C-alpha positions in Angstrom: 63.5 -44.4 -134.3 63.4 -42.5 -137.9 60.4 -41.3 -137.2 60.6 -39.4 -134.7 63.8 -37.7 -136.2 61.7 -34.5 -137.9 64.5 -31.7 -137.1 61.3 -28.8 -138.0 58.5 -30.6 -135.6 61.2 -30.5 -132.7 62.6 -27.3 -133.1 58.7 -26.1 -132.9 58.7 -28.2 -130.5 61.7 -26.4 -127.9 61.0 -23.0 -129.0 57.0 -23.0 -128.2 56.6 -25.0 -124.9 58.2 -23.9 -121.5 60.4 -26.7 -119.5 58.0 -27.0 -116.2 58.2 -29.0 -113.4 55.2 -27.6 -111.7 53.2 -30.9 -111.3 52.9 -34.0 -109.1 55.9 -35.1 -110.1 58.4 -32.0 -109.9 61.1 -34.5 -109.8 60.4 -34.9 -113.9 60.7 -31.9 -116.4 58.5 -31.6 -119.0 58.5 -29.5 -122.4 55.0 -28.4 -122.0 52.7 -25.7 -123.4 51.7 -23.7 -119.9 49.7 -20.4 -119.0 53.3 -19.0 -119.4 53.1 -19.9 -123.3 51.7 -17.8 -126.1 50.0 -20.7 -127.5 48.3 -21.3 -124.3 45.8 -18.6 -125.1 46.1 -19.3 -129.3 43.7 -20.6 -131.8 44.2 -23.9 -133.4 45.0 -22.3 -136.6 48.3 -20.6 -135.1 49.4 -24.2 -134.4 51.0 -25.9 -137.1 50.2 -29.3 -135.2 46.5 -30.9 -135.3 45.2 -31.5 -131.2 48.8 -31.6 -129.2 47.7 -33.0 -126.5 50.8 -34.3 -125.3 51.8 -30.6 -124.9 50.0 -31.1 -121.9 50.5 -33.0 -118.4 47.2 -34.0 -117.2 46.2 -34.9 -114.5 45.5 -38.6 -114.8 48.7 -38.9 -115.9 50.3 -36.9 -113.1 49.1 -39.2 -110.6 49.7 -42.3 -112.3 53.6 -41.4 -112.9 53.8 -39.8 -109.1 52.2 -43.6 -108.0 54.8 -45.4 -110.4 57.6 -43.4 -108.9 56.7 -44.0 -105.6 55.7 -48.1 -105.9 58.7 -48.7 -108.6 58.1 -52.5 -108.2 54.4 -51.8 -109.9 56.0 -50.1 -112.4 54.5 -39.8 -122.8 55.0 -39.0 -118.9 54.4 -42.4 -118.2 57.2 -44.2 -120.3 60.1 -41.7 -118.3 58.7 -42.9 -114.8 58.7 -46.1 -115.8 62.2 -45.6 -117.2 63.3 -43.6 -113.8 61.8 -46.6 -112.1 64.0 -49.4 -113.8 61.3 -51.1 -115.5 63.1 -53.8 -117.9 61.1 -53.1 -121.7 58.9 -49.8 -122.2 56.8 -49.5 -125.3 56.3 -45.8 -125.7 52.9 -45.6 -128.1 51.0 -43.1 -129.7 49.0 -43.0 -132.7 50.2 -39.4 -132.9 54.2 -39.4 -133.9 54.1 -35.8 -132.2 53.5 -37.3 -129.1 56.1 -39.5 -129.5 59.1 -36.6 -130.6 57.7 -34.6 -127.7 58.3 -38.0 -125.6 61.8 -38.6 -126.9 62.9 -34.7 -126.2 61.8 -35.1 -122.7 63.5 -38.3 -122.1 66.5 -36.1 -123.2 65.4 -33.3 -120.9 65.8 -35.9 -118.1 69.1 -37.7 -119.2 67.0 -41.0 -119.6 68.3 -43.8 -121.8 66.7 -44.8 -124.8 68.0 -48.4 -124.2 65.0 -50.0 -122.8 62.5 -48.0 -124.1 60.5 -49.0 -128.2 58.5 -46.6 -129.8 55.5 -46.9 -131.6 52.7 -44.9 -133.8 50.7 -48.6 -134.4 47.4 -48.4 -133.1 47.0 -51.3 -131.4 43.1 -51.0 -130.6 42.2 -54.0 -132.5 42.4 -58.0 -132.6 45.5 -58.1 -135.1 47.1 -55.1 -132.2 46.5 -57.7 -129.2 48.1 -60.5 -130.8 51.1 -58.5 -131.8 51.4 -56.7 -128.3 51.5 -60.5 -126.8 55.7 -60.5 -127.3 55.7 -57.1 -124.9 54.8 -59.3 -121.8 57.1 -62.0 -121.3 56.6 -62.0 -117.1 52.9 -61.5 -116.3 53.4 -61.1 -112.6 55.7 -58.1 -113.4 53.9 -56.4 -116.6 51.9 -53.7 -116.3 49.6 -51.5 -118.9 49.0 -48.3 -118.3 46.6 -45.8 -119.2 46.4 -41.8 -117.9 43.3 -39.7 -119.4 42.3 -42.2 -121.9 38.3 -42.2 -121.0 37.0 -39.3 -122.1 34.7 -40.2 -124.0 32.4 -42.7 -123.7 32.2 -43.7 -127.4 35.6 -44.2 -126.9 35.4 -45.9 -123.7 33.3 -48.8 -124.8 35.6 -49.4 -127.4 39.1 -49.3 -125.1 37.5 -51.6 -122.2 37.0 -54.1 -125.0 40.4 -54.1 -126.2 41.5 -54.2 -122.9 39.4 -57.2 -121.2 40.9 -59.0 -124.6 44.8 -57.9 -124.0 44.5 -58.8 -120.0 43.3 -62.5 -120.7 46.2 -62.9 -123.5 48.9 -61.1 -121.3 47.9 -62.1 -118.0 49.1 -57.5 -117.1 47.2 -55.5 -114.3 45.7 -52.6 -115.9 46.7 -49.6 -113.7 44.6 -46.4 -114.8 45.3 -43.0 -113.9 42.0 -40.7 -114.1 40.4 -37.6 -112.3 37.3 -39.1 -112.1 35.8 -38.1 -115.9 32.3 -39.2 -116.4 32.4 -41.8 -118.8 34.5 -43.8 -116.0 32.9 -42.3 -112.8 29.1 -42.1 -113.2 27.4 -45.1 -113.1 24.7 -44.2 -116.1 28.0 -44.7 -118.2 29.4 -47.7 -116.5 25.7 -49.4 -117.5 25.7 -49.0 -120.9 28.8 -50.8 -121.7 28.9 -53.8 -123.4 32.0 -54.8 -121.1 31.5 -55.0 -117.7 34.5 -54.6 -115.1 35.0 -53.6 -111.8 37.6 -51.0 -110.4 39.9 -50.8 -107.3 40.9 -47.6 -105.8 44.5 -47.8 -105.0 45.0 -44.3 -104.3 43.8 -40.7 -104.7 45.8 -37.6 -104.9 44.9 -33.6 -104.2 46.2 -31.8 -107.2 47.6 -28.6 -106.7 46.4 -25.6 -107.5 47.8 -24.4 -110.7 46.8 -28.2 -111.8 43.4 -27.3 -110.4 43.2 -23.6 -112.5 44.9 -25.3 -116.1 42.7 -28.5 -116.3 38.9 -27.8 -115.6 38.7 -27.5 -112.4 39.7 -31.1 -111.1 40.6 -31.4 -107.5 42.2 -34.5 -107.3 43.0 -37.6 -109.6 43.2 -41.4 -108.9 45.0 -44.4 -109.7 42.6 -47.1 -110.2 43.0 -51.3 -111.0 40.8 -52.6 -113.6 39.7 -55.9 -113.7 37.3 -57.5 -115.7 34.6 -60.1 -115.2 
C-alpha cells in the first residue's frame, strides 16, 4: 500500500472531483470529475495528472458493477462492488497508481474494508503477467475477471483478447465484460481482423440514464457480455 499513500495527489484528488452518486449504481459514491466540476470543461494543461480517466464512471463500468451487485454470487468501481458483494480476494489493478489512490479514497467514501482487497500498478498484459496472476484464482468455478471500457481501441483490442484467451485457459475464470457497444467490440469489420477469435454472450443490457447519456457520447445503453474463446 505505500504507493498509493501520496498526501498532494489525494488532496488534488478531494478538492477537484465532486462525490456523485448519479449513475447505475446510486447505491455507490464516487469522487468523480462531473459537469458540476471546473475541470469538466478544462484543458489538459490545468491538470496536473496525465489522462484521469478514472475520474470518470463510464458506462461499461456502470453496468458491469450494477450486474455484480445484483448477481453477488458472479461476483476502480469494480473492485468496491465486488467488495460490497463479499467476494473472498480482489486485486485492484491499474497501470496508472492515480487510479488506484482515486480507488482507495472511494473505498473510504463507502466504509469498505481494505482487508480483502490487493493493489496493483503491474501490468500484467504479457506472458510473465499470466503466469504471475495464476496464484489470484485458487477456485475456478468462483473466479471471475472483469473488464469495463477496456476495448476502445482496436490496436488495443487485439492485443487484450490475446492475453485474455491465454489467462482463461491457465485460470479456468469467466471473463465478464462490461461495454456500451464501442466499435472495436461491436462491428463485425473489427471482430474479423483479429488474430484471436471468440465468441460473446449477452447476459444483459441496461438503458443508461440521461445525464450518463449527455456526459459520455451519447451512449444509450451498455451491456454485460461473457467472453469465451475458441
Amino acid at each position: 500500500m505505500k504507493m498509493l499513500k501520496t498526501s498532494h495527489a489525494a488532496k488534488w484528488i478531494l478538492r477537484n472531483t465532486r462525490v456523485s452518486s448519479e449513475s447505475l449504481t446510486q447505491s455507490i459514491k464516487l469522487h468523480l470529475i462531473t459537469e458540476a466540476c471546473p475541470l469538466w470543461m478544462s484543458t489538459p494543461e490545468q491538470c496536473p495528472f496525465p489522462d484521469p480517466y478514472w475520474a470518470f464512471y463510464w458506462p461499461g463500468g456502470q453496468a458491469l458493477t450494477k450486474f455484480i451487485l445484483e448477481n453477488p454470487r458472479n461476483s476502480e468501481k469494480l473492485f468496491l462492488a465486488s467488495a460490497i458483494s463479499g467476494a473472498k480476494a480482489i486485486l485492484a489493478n491499474d497501470i496508472d497508481k492515480n487510479a488506484l489512490l482515486a480507488t482507495l479514497l472511494n473505498y473510504r467514501l463507502n466504509r469498505i474494508s481494505l482487508s480483502n482487497t490487493e493493489f496493483s500498478s503491474r501490468n500484467f498484459v504479457d506472458d510473465a503477467g499470466v503466469e504471475e496472476l495464476r496464484k489470484f484464482f485458487k477456485d475456478p468455478e468462483k473466479s471471475l475477471i472483469l473488464l469495463g471500457d477496456m476495448f476502445y481501441d482496436s490496436d488495443f483490442a487485439s492485443t487484450a483478447f490475446k492475453w485474455l484467451k491465454k489467462l482463461k485457459h491457465l485460470t479456468g475464470a469467466r471473463v465478464l465484460v462490461g461495454d456500451p457497444d464501442r466499435h472495436p467490440l461491436a462491428e463485425q469489420q473489427y471482430l474479423d481482423r483479429y488474430e484471436t477469435k471468440f465468441t460473446k454472450r449477452l447476459l444483459t443490457e441496461y438503458s443508461l440514464p440521461g445525464y450518463v447519456t449527455r456526459e459520455h457520447y451519447g451512449f444509450a445503453t451498455a451491456k454485460i457480455l461473457e467472453i469465451d474463446f475458441r
